Amino acid sequence: MALVRPRSRRMKNAGAEAAQFRARAFLALACIVLALVGLGAWYFRLQVLQHEDFATRSEANRIKLQPVVPGRGLIYDRKGRILADNVPAWRLDVTPNEAGDPAKWLPQLARIVELAPEDVERFDDTRRASRGFKPITLKMRLSDEEAARFAVDRWRYPGVELVSYLNRRYPYGELTAHIIGYVARVDEDDVKALGPGFDALTHIGKTGLERAYESQLRGAIGYEKVETNVDGRPLRTVGRVPAKPGTDLRLSIDIDLQQAMVTAFGDMDGAAVAVDPRTGDVLAMVSLPSYDANLFVNGITHKHYRALTTNPSRPLFNRPVLGGGPPGSTIKPLVALAGLDSGLRTPESSVFSTGEFHIPGQRRGYRDAHGAAGWTDLKKSIAQSVNYYYYKLAYDMGIERFDTYMRRYGFGQKSGLDLLGENIGIVPSPEWKSRRSKEPWYAGETVIAGIGQGYWVATVLQLVRGTAALANGGALHPLHVVMATREGYNGDWHSTARGAAPRISDSESNLRAVHDGMVATVHGGGTAAMMARGAPYLMAGKTGTAQKVSRKGSASVNPHALPYHLRHQALFVGYAPADAPSIAIAVSVEHGGYGGSTAAPIARKVFDAWLLGKMPEPAEGVTRSPQGGASLEYVPGAEAEAAKPAVAAPATPARVPAKPTSTPTQPVETQEPAPATGDPKPAPATRDAQAKAAAQKALAALQALQAGAR
């Protein structure tokens, strides 16, 4: 039997095991220490080195910057009545990235808030063209009821916000549309023009003073720091950079006189401007027909815009600023002054009018509307509008000298009015014609330029400015509408800077001679004798008739027998009281016929409103809302003073002389006028009534034809 050898036992090495444990523990400790050091370094990097960056990110998640659009500057008339106001309103803004697919939420939203097809179409176009994180306005001007309904169901529509803002309002609607203009929603072109920093703006001035003074009226955008929860709901406001309100404007316009001017036109189209000849302040300026500027503020509907653009009378066209045409006989007082200042004529110089002027060596004659006027001096030439006198004067002066004097009187240049896009018109000259055609300048073109015909294009702004210079003794003041500005509601008004007023003549005797002729036009049996009836003050003026068609052969043209759209332009310029002028005016009536029977009575009504406080009575059945706009009446509550019917009193009381200061001349016998621009003696009232009825009938027929063509 074999013996089993017992196994040997190995003895534990306690020291080695302890050393091994220590090594492993040290290694673990080193790893832990390294990890803690790394973690500490990481925390140091986050908390110290990158603290500003992550604090900014954290703040951005918690705090949202909401732009604060300032209140747009208000616009007042000269008496402090508000012409452009801001009223609280609500709008719906949508952030596309947060709102999601419009097909899912838009139909449900349309049950709460009424959405027009134009609103949805505009939203879709803007959404496709802009970034998804930028809010887009879905609808402007929600009603209070719509705002309340949406507020209840706000939680159903993430990314759709109800935003309060100030909406622009024009209390006088179409009465001031061509002066104030309007604001409208910002488009892509506006965003590019404004540049960064103006993304919060929803409206911008598009026309009129709203556009010309846009940078001052809009103010400076501010910001609010709003703390939000994890759902993006606002909790509280933690900071604010206040917005700076826009600058307020005070205009020289008198809204009562503006209304009187519109009423005086009745149902006729045209333009008129009244100014203070002592300062160049524009007291009233109308372009008729007009439109309601409120229609454009939040986006005009296709229906209203089509009605405005297809109207043959062009209500959107600003006639005083953008229009113009031949000045006709209204230019004669200034041509007469040029003849005096050039030394070619004296007040006593006379020419013998045979009724037809001939250029030496030519058979063609240039006829006079009144036929042979006989011996005619300067006073008679203005009062009776004798063309022969001005045919010869322009021919003797020559076109170069004629052009120089007309530019000295403000033609061919801007009037200084603080509205954009003013037409400078055309002063006839060989240089101007050479740029237009290769034909030479003809002597006959000089002759007809002397009576305001031919290539002439003058605006009513230029006419009233030149007339005001005659009224004030020769100072050609730049015209302006804004007379003062202020920063903030409690700020002081500061007068705007006025430009220099060059003199049109240094001879008081020459200016007085022209003045006497213009007084005789009204009070001396001249072409504007109709407007002098019952007047308790003296007036000075000049009528004009600018043709649209020429005579055939030797036959005269009766404008009342022409189709409505071919009738002559009726014009009048003048000032009152003649002995201490406080108002000057230029009136242009489209298709009006004769200046003496159409334009002059309008000027008389405006003079009465300004000097006597006598407002004209509106013609029965006449309305001035061709596009279905708001009434011309002031909206109550905007300004307490607006309820007062008072009209501005003249700065200098009108003096009523016992008899005219000018020596009356014998009126010309009634006759059919020749096609030149001289004005005949006013026709009987019955004839005017028949002509007006015929004009209305012709206009109705024209509109019917155009409607049929469309």
C-alpha atoms as one frame of an Amber mdcrd trajectory, in Angstrom:
protein
   0.000   0.000   0.000   1.427   3.253  -1.216   1.818   6.077   1.173   0.065
   9.445   0.336   2.313  12.405   0.736   0.566  15.405   2.305   0.458  18.768
   0.329   2.574  21.587   1.567   0.848  24.797   2.679   2.094  28.123   1.402
   2.298  30.817   3.985   0.526  34.174   3.248   2.757  37.169   2.679   0.919
  39.817   4.606   3.418  42.457   3.748   3.118  41.881   0.003  -0.639  41.905
   0.180  -0.593  45.124   2.132   1.756  46.656  -0.386  -0.473  45.532  -3.225
  -3.529  46.977  -1.508  -1.767  50.227  -0.944  -0.726  50.381  -4.575  -4.253
  49.743  -5.767  -5.724  52.206  -3.293  -3.211  54.838  -4.350  -4.065  54.227
  -7.975  -7.773  54.519  -7.236  -7.154  57.592  -5.179  -5.078  59.096  -7.983
  -7.864  58.405 -10.436 -10.391  59.949  -8.102  -8.180  62.948  -7.544  -7.574
  63.326 -11.244 -11.295  63.032 -11.877 -12.016  65.618  -9.205  -9.355  67.908
 -10.611 -10.771  67.437 -14.093 -14.265  68.042 -12.813 -13.081  71.102 -10.929
 -11.273  72.359 -14.006 -14.403  71.769 -16.043 -16.501  73.627 -13.498 -13.892
  76.391 -13.416 -14.113  76.630 -17.181 -17.909  76.782 -17.072 -18.271  79.038
 -14.089 -15.312  81.345 -14.624 -13.834  81.222 -18.082 -17.166  80.822 -19.918
 -19.374  82.426 -17.304 -20.347  85.410 -19.454 -21.251  83.263 -22.439 -23.398
  80.773 -20.542 -24.927  83.449 -18.353 -26.015  85.219 -21.510 -27.497  81.997
 -22.895 -29.274  81.294 -19.651 -30.607  84.818 -19.517 -31.772  84.501 -23.090
 -33.734  81.390 -22.195 -35.283  83.119 -19.204 -35.503  86.688 -20.483 -37.014
  87.757 -23.773 -36.376  91.150 -25.279 -39.594  92.605 -26.556 -39.302  95.744
 -28.695 -41.386  98.729 -27.656 -42.561 100.739 -30.649 -42.846 104.421 -29.732
 -45.996 106.424 -30.222 -45.890 108.147 -33.586 -45.765 111.918 -33.432 -49.113
 113.692 -33.611 -49.968 116.258 -36.265 -51.998 119.382 -35.419 -53.434 122.254
 -37.422 -52.560 125.870 -36.629 -55.239 126.020 -33.905 -54.103 122.826 -32.187
 -56.729 120.464 -33.602 -55.484 116.924 -34.228 -55.133 115.933 -37.882 -53.260
 112.645 -37.307 -53.851 110.685 -34.104 -52.889 107.357 -32.473 -55.581 105.077
 -31.032 -55.090 101.782 -29.084 -55.660  98.624 -31.114 -54.921  94.867 -31.190
 -53.257  92.740 -33.839 -52.418  89.039 -34.282 -48.756  88.101 -34.738 -47.663
  84.570 -35.717 -44.206  82.995 -35.280 -44.195  80.274 -38.001 -41.641  77.959
 -36.298 -43.731  77.835 -33.128 -47.164  77.789 -34.773 -46.492  74.863 -37.089
 -48.432  74.000 -40.220 -51.036  76.731 -40.922 -53.375  74.180 -42.467 -53.916
  72.699 -38.992 -54.574  75.811 -36.927 -55.687  78.496 -39.412 -59.211  77.092
 -40.066 -59.907  76.892 -36.324 -58.539  80.393 -35.754 -60.772  81.733 -38.518
 -63.791  80.680 -36.460 -62.677  82.968 -33.635 -61.250  85.895 -35.586 -62.628
  87.056 -38.913 -59.847  86.753 -41.487 -60.222  88.370 -44.891 -58.753  86.599
 -47.953 -56.285  89.497 -48.270 -55.033  88.828 -44.712 -54.392  85.151 -45.371
 -52.795  85.808 -48.754 -50.475  88.466 -47.322 -49.517  86.152 -44.428 -48.661
  83.273 -46.774 -46.557  85.482 -49.029 -44.641  86.954 -46.090 -44.162  83.538
 -44.426 -42.571  82.083 -47.535 -40.243  85.055 -47.929 -39.102  85.494 -44.294
 -37.365  83.492 -41.595 -39.481  81.218 -39.439 -38.448  82.690 -36.092 -39.615
  86.220 -36.933 -43.208  87.134 -36.009 -45.512  87.908 -38.938 -48.670  89.955
 -38.608 -51.699  87.917 -39.597 -54.360  90.538 -38.990 -54.276  94.197 -38.026
 -56.917  95.959 -36.002 -58.945  93.277 -34.226 -62.205  94.349 -32.668 -62.506
  94.239 -28.889 -64.829  91.246 -29.175 -62.384  89.335 -31.389 -59.515  90.126
 -29.023 -61.525  88.831 -26.054 -62.512  85.589 -27.845 -58.934  84.861 -28.818
 -57.609  85.590 -25.324 -59.854  82.848 -23.919 -58.523  80.242 -26.380 -54.963
  81.540 -26.526 -53.528  78.248 -25.158 -54.785  76.362 -28.219 -52.569  78.349
 -30.594 -48.857  78.252 -29.690 -46.886  80.839 -31.617 -49.917  83.107 -32.118
 -49.816  86.238 -29.989 -52.267  89.060 -29.325 -50.227  92.272 -29.489 -51.364
  95.739 -28.482 -50.186  98.740 -30.495 -51.141 102.277 -31.457 -53.010 102.538
 -34.729 -52.813 105.673 -36.869 -56.084 107.532 -37.424 -56.927 110.563 -39.541
 -59.984 112.257 -38.006 -60.655 114.406 -41.078 -60.307 111.579 -43.594 -60.209
 112.839 -47.157 -60.132 116.517 -46.172 -56.381 116.378 -45.432 -55.308 113.272
 -47.369 -53.073 115.056 -49.884 -51.293 117.064 -47.168 -50.919 114.598 -44.291
 -50.650 111.542 -46.529 -50.892 108.182 -44.779 -48.896 105.407 -43.125 -49.163
 101.822 -44.313 -47.715  98.432 -43.416 -43.987  97.938 -43.851 -43.046  95.937
 -46.959 -39.786  94.326 -48.116 -38.560  97.494 -49.809 -39.101  99.430 -46.595
 -37.137  96.851 -44.584 -34.195  97.131 -46.979 -34.314 100.911 -46.908 -34.553
 101.142 -43.103 -31.830  98.613 -42.387 -31.270  96.682 -39.119 -32.765  97.944
 -35.901 -36.204  98.722 -37.289 -37.641  95.189 -37.499 -40.277  96.021 -34.889
 -41.889  98.708 -37.032 -45.185  97.660 -38.550 -46.080 100.940 -40.299 -44.174
 103.598 -42.140 -45.101 106.864 -43.830 -45.885 106.391 -47.501 -47.100 109.770
 -48.772 -47.465 113.394 -47.740 -46.024 114.707 -44.488 -46.082 111.187 -43.061
 -43.368 110.311 -45.566 -41.491 113.619 -45.662 -41.111 113.680 -41.848 -40.917
 109.905 -41.320 -37.614 109.887 -39.408 -38.913 112.482 -36.951 -42.456 111.188
 -36.583 -41.558 107.543 -35.847 -39.292 108.254 -32.837 -36.784 105.700 -31.429
 -37.598 102.057 -30.640 -37.185 100.869 -27.012 -37.056  97.389 -25.397 -38.544
  95.501 -22.431 -36.842  92.591 -20.639 -39.625  90.090 -19.892 -39.034  87.035
 -17.660 -40.790  83.901 -18.942 -41.438  80.376 -17.657 -40.493  77.120 -19.397
 -43.573  77.425 -21.608 -42.562  80.878 -22.757 -45.346  82.590 -20.831 -44.411
  86.059 -19.572 -44.085  86.340 -15.791 -42.813  89.838 -15.116 -40.874  92.724
 -16.594 -37.344  92.915 -15.174 -35.954  95.841 -17.145 -36.775  98.477 -19.701
 -35.102 100.733 -22.252 -37.817 103.342 -22.856 -38.882 104.220 -26.359 -38.613
 107.824 -27.489 -41.922 109.154 -28.851 -41.981 110.750 -32.267 -41.854 114.473
 -32.862 -45.185 116.318 -32.978 -45.855 118.645 -35.898 -47.945 121.804 -35.904
 -49.053 122.843 -39.376 -49.911 126.221 -40.810 -53.086 124.641 -42.228 -56.402
 125.932 -40.872 -58.882 123.067 -41.027 -61.855 125.440 -41.220 -60.389 127.170
 -44.264 -59.550 123.763 -45.721 -63.204 122.756 -45.409 -64.351 126.091 -46.867
 -62.111 125.567 -49.899 -63.467 122.071 -50.533 -67.057 123.280 -50.151 -66.415
 126.183 -52.527 -65.463 123.764 -55.313 -68.801 121.975 -55.103 -68.726 119.002
 -57.459 -65.900 120.358 -59.635 -62.421 118.837 -59.817 -59.242 120.820 -59.458
 -56.703 122.244 -57.043 -56.262 125.345 -54.917 -53.654 126.678 -52.512 -54.035
 129.602 -50.102 -51.010 131.109 -48.320 -50.145 133.934 -45.980 -48.178 136.257
 -48.301 -46.245 137.722 -45.371 -44.628 134.427 -44.331 -45.218 131.737 -46.957
 -47.405 129.724 -44.538 -49.773 127.441 -46.445 -53.213 128.094 -44.968 -55.128
 125.552 -47.064 -54.318 123.208 -49.923 -56.777 120.913 -51.667 -56.701 118.436
 -54.514 -60.118 117.300 -55.679 -61.445 114.710 -55.704 -59.707 113.288 -52.657
 -59.737 109.964 -50.806 -59.952 108.682 -47.244 -56.396 108.126 -45.982 -57.692
 105.759 -43.258 -58.321 103.128 -45.944 -54.579 102.581 -46.416 -53.410 102.329
 -42.803 -53.917  98.589 -42.286 -54.047  97.533 -45.917 -56.640  98.696 -48.404
 -59.014  96.139 -49.847 -58.938  95.258 -53.539 -62.427  96.702 -53.925 -61.548
 100.117 -52.549 -58.227 100.304 -54.360 -59.830  99.399 -57.678 -62.478 102.087
 -57.129 -59.755 104.689 -56.569 -57.465 103.694 -59.431 -60.228 103.355 -62.018
 -61.886 106.664 -61.164 -61.316 108.947 -64.208 -60.917 111.942 -61.889 -57.815
 110.346 -60.292 -58.447 110.988 -56.589 -55.000 109.615 -55.628 -53.219 112.219
 -57.775 -51.876 115.148 -55.752 -52.622 117.987 -58.147 -50.869 120.881 -56.342
 -47.627 118.951 -55.837 -47.437 116.632 -58.843 -49.704 118.357 -61.360 -49.300
 121.407 -63.512 -50.320 122.931 -66.810 -50.354 126.153 -68.803 -50.917 129.093
 -66.456 -52.891 131.018 -69.076 -53.597 134.669 -68.389 -52.736 134.335 -64.681
 -49.114 134.825 -65.723 -49.778 138.259 -67.206 -49.183 140.349 -64.035 -45.704
 138.848 -63.723 -44.997 139.262 -67.441 -46.084 142.899 -67.080 -43.679 143.304
 -64.134 -40.885 141.827 -66.255 -41.657 144.389 -68.954 -41.404 147.208 -66.419
 -38.235 145.944 -64.715 -36.538 145.297 -68.062 -37.201 148.882 -69.156 -39.200
 147.844 -72.218 -42.406 149.319 -70.811 -43.589 151.944 -68.360 -46.950 151.932
 -66.597 -48.118 154.618 -69.035 -46.794 152.932 -72.196 -49.613 152.013 -74.561
 -49.932 149.752 -77.553 -52.783 149.827 -80.037 -54.584 146.500 -80.043 -56.099
 145.690 -83.423 -57.368 142.355 -82.135 -54.712 140.360 -83.990 -50.946 140.499
 -83.522 -48.582 139.772 -86.417 -44.893 138.996 -86.189 -43.096 141.229 -88.703
 -42.834 139.420 -92.021 -45.428 136.738 -91.164 -49.020 136.435 -92.349 -50.222
 134.314 -89.441 -52.011 136.332 -86.785 -52.334 135.754 -83.039 -55.843 136.758
 -82.070 -57.182 138.473 -79.005 -60.198 137.056 -77.173 -61.872 140.465 -77.011
 -61.134 141.646 -80.497 -59.713 145.123 -80.992 -59.147 146.739 -77.577 -57.645
 149.956 -78.931 -55.002 151.833 -76.987 -53.994 149.665 -74.027 -51.675 150.478
 -71.151 -50.454 148.113 -68.437 -53.443 148.575 -66.133 -55.969 147.941 -68.861
 -53.978 144.988 -70.216 -54.267 143.230 -66.841 -57.844 144.218 -66.030 -59.256
 143.337 -69.462 -56.721 140.569 -70.185 -55.656 142.048 -73.531 -53.544 139.410
 -75.244 -52.195 141.792 -77.869 -50.245 143.696 -75.180 -48.471 140.525 -74.034
 -47.917 139.113 -77.517 -45.938 142.214 -78.379 -44.218 142.481 -74.996 -42.962
 138.871 -75.116 -41.790 139.356 -78.718 -39.938 142.564 -77.804 -38.420 140.943
 -74.712 -37.099 137.846 -76.465 -37.251 134.347 -75.083 -33.889 134.441 -73.260
 -34.781 137.499 -71.207 -38.339 136.208 -70.768 -36.978 132.925 -69.392 -34.651
 134.753 -66.968 -37.443 136.837 -65.458 -39.874 133.926 -65.134 -37.283 131.933
 -63.213 -36.710 134.923 -60.961 -40.432 134.755 -60.136 -40.167 131.125 -58.981
 -41.154 129.165 -62.092 -39.115 126.163 -63.218 -38.114 125.429 -59.607 -39.554
 123.988 -56.411 -41.598 126.262 -54.183 -39.901 125.073 -50.991 -42.961 123.127
 -49.799 -42.006 120.411 -47.305 -43.602 117.604 -49.335 -41.661 115.195 -51.524
 -41.814 114.877 -55.305 -42.845 118.433 -56.189 -43.070 119.085 -59.928 -40.803
 121.936 -61.059 -42.807 122.513 -64.247 -41.479 123.928 -67.517 -40.459 127.461
 -68.401 -40.350 127.740 -72.217 -36.833 128.283 -73.559 -34.684 127.233 -76.535
 -32.463 125.180 -74.195 -35.438 123.203 -72.924 -36.752 122.610 -76.443 -33.337
 121.495 -77.747 -33.321 118.721 -75.140 -36.776 117.666 -76.265 -36.486 117.837
 -80.047 -34.170 118.858 -82.867 -36.426 121.653 -84.074 -35.271 125.261 -83.643
 -37.040 127.801 -81.493 -39.644 129.817 -83.400 -40.647 133.407 -82.739 -44.294
 132.349 -82.529 -43.464 130.184 -79.528 -42.130 133.278 -77.764 -45.329 135.156
 -78.575 -47.699 132.561 -77.094 -45.434 132.095 -74.047 -46.310 135.691 -73.160
 -49.926 134.698 -72.496 -49.105 131.505 -70.556 -49.630 129.064 -73.395 -47.398
 126.824 -75.481 -44.816 124.728 -73.630 -45.593 126.308 -70.269 -46.143 123.989
 -67.264 -46.751 125.789 -63.979 -48.123 124.407 -60.724 -50.625 126.141 -58.475
 -47.851 126.249 -55.864 -45.689 128.325 -58.193 -48.616 130.546 -59.125 -49.610
 131.262 -55.544 -46.001 131.884 -54.562 -45.520 134.446 -57.323 -48.870 136.049
 -56.484 -47.916 136.253 -52.802 -44.709 138.053 -53.804 -46.779 140.660 -55.663
 -48.993 141.012 -52.587 -46.241 141.488 -49.998 -44.134 143.964 -51.948 -41.725
 141.666 -53.765 -40.487 138.990 -51.294 -40.594 135.477 -52.796 -41.066 133.455
 -49.604 -40.539 129.682 -49.786 -43.792 127.858 -49.050 -44.064 125.531 -46.075
 -46.706 123.523 -44.232 -44.947 122.630 -40.948 -44.620 125.764 -38.833 -43.437
 124.257 -35.504 -42.271 120.992 -33.871 -42.002 119.708 -30.312 -40.380 116.749
 -28.543 -42.823 115.087 -26.186 -46.347 116.009 -25.160 -45.190 118.533 -22.555
 -42.396 119.968 -24.657 -42.239 123.475 -26.021 -43.055 124.251 -29.617 -40.107
 125.400 -31.706 -40.612 127.217 -34.987 -39.122 125.541 -38.036 -36.368 127.226
 -39.985 -37.488 129.463 -42.834 -35.570 129.796 -46.064 -34.374 133.047 -47.552
 -36.896 135.126 -49.509 -35.290 136.662 -52.610 -36.905 139.748 -54.088 -38.627
 139.606 -57.457 -38.334 143.364 -57.991 -36.612 146.305 -56.364 -39.029 148.876
 -57.774 -41.994 149.684 -55.534 -43.555 151.791 -58.282 -43.497 148.881 -60.724
 -45.056 146.559 -58.148 -47.712 149.194 -57.398 -48.571 149.506 -61.104 -49.150
 145.752 -61.366 -51.131 145.829 -58.113 -53.436 148.551 -59.507 -54.076 146.463
 -62.593 -55.013 143.438 -60.492 -57.369 145.526 -58.348 -59.007 146.823 -61.521
 -59.492 143.212 -62.656 -61.909 142.741 -59.762 -63.238 146.185 -58.847 -62.688
 148.062 -62.081 -65.015 146.154 -64.369 -62.358 143.626 -65.383 -62.613 139.941
 -66.120 -63.240 139.060 -62.436 -65.966 141.671 -61.872 -68.415 138.914 -60.885
 -66.545 138.132 -57.652 -66.647 141.755 -56.444 -70.412 141.858 -55.937 -71.224
 142.801 -52.357 -67.635 142.500 -51.154 -66.903 144.694 -48.075 -63.154 144.585
 -48.760 -60.849 145.160 -51.717 -59.448 142.254 -53.723 -56.725 142.014 -56.351
 -56.582 139.202 -58.846 -56.161 137.853 -62.339 -58.266 135.326 -64.183 -56.988
 132.794 -66.667 -58.294 130.267 -69.160 -55.895 127.585 -70.415 -57.041 125.882
 -73.605 -57.028 122.193 -74.423 -58.164 122.560 -78.039 -57.426 125.187 -80.673
 -59.820 127.070 -82.908 -60.545 125.919 -86.418 -59.925 128.658 -88.891 -61.220
 131.993 -87.681 -64.114 130.572 -85.635 -64.088 131.107 -81.881 -64.350 128.171
 -79.491 -67.054 128.182 -76.836 -65.711 125.945 -74.018 -69.211 125.171 -72.766
 -70.030 123.606 -76.132 -67.047 121.234 -75.987 -67.104 117.708 -74.555 -66.446
 117.813 -70.823 -62.924 116.359 -70.965 -61.844 118.924 -73.621 -63.045 122.039
 -71.841 -60.632 124.781 -70.893 -58.870 124.941 -67.546 -60.307 127.778 -65.435
 -57.738 129.656 -63.342 -57.580 132.513 -60.851 -54.839 134.081 -58.731 -55.336
 136.905 -56.268 -55.026 138.267 -52.759 -57.070 140.137 -50.151 -57.556 142.596
 -48.591 -55.812 144.353 -51.444 -54.620 147.204 -49.235 -53.236 144.923 -46.470
 -53.028 141.348 -47.839 -53.267 138.479 -45.342 -54.189 135.742 -47.830 -53.148
 134.920 -51.386 -54.692 132.170 -53.470 -54.328 130.216 -56.704 -57.281 128.204
 -58.026 -57.324 125.746 -60.925 -60.624 124.151 -61.991 -60.375 121.266 -64.415
 -62.763 121.545 -67.382 -64.084 124.714 -65.742 -64.382 126.882 -68.858 -63.637
 130.507 -67.959 -61.612 131.689 -64.999 -63.831 134.708 -64.343 -67.048 132.726
 -64.031 -65.736 129.507 -62.443 -62.447 129.905 -60.579 -62.868 133.486 -59.315
 -66.108 132.771 -57.349 -64.308 129.919 -55.573 -61.576 132.326 -54.499 -64.182
 134.815 -53.274 -65.745 132.183 -51.001 -62.341 131.329 -49.564 -61.594 135.023
 -48.962 -64.933 135.426 -47.177 -64.222 132.417 -44.966 -60.802 133.733 -43.955
 -61.574 137.436 -43.606 -65.217 137.448 -42.515 -65.701 134.034 -40.936 -68.423
 133.320 -43.495 -68.359 129.640 -44.410 -69.726 128.739 -47.867 -72.912 126.759
 -48.102 -72.439 123.276 -49.603 -74.184 122.690 -52.906 -77.290 120.554 -52.632
 -76.657 116.874 -53.315 -72.873 117.256 -53.590 -70.745 114.627 -51.834 -67.000
 114.262 -51.789 -66.644 110.539 -51.019 -66.259 108.838 -54.423 -64.759 105.693
 -52.878 -67.233 105.394 -50.038 -64.838 106.800 -47.441 -65.521 108.483 -44.149
 -67.315 111.759 -43.748 -65.331 114.979 -43.742 -66.678 115.838 -40.322 -64.331
 115.768 -37.360 -64.529 112.745 -35.055 -65.580 113.951 -31.581 -63.249 113.489
 -28.660 -59.925 114.083 -30.379 -59.708 117.729 -29.434 -62.240 119.797 -27.542
 -61.477 122.895 -29.530 -62.379 121.171 -32.782 -66.059 121.431 -31.927 -65.893
 125.181 -32.248 -67.034 126.413 -35.665 -64.884 129.544 -35.511 -62.804 130.516
 -38.521 -59.404 132.141 -38.156 -59.705 135.910 -37.997 -57.473 137.867 -40.328
 -54.276 139.134 -38.797 -54.992 142.573 -40.269 -58.634 143.711 -40.171 -60.128
 144.263 -43.591 -60.729 147.904 -44.338 -63.841 148.839 -46.286 -63.220 151.920
 -48.430 -66.074 154.087 -49.561 -65.065 153.511 -53.172 -62.422 151.488 -54.998
 -58.956 153.020 -54.969 -58.566 152.227 -58.653 -60.209 154.207 -61.393 -62.975
 152.030 -62.878 -62.758 151.206 -66.536 -65.612 150.533 -68.901 -66.486 146.822
 -69.122 -66.021 145.120 -72.457 -69.196 144.197 -74.295 -70.202 140.560 -74.048
 -68.950 138.536 -76.998 -67.820 135.057 -77.887 -64.088 134.828 -77.146 -61.401
 133.865 -79.580 -59.342 130.759 -78.752 -56.564 132.715 -77.065 -56.341 132.724
 -73.293 -57.884 136.125 -72.545 -60.991 135.962 -70.402 -64.317 137.343 -71.647
 -66.812 139.218 -69.565 -68.707 136.780 -67.306 -71.730 135.230 -68.971 -75.228
 135.414 -67.411 -76.032 133.120 -64.507 -78.608 131.190 -66.532 -76.002 130.304
 -69.092 -73.664 129.070 -66.347 -76.409 126.875 -64.922 -77.100 125.365 -68.343
 -73.407 124.784 -68.894 -73.017 123.116 -65.518 -75.944 120.805 -66.219 -74.479
 119.927 -69.609 -71.096 119.257 -68.002 -72.624 116.913 -65.451 -74.524 115.100
 -68.186 -71.365 114.730 -70.266 -69.390 113.438 -67.275 -72.088 110.872 -66.502
 -72.022 109.695 -70.110 -68.221 109.434 -70.035 -68.261 107.401 -66.830 -70.940
 105.110 -68.287 -68.812 104.484 -71.357 -65.756 103.714 -69.234 -67.767 101.369
 -67.036 -69.002  99.567 -70.134 -65.471  99.268 -71.463 -64.332  97.685 -68.211
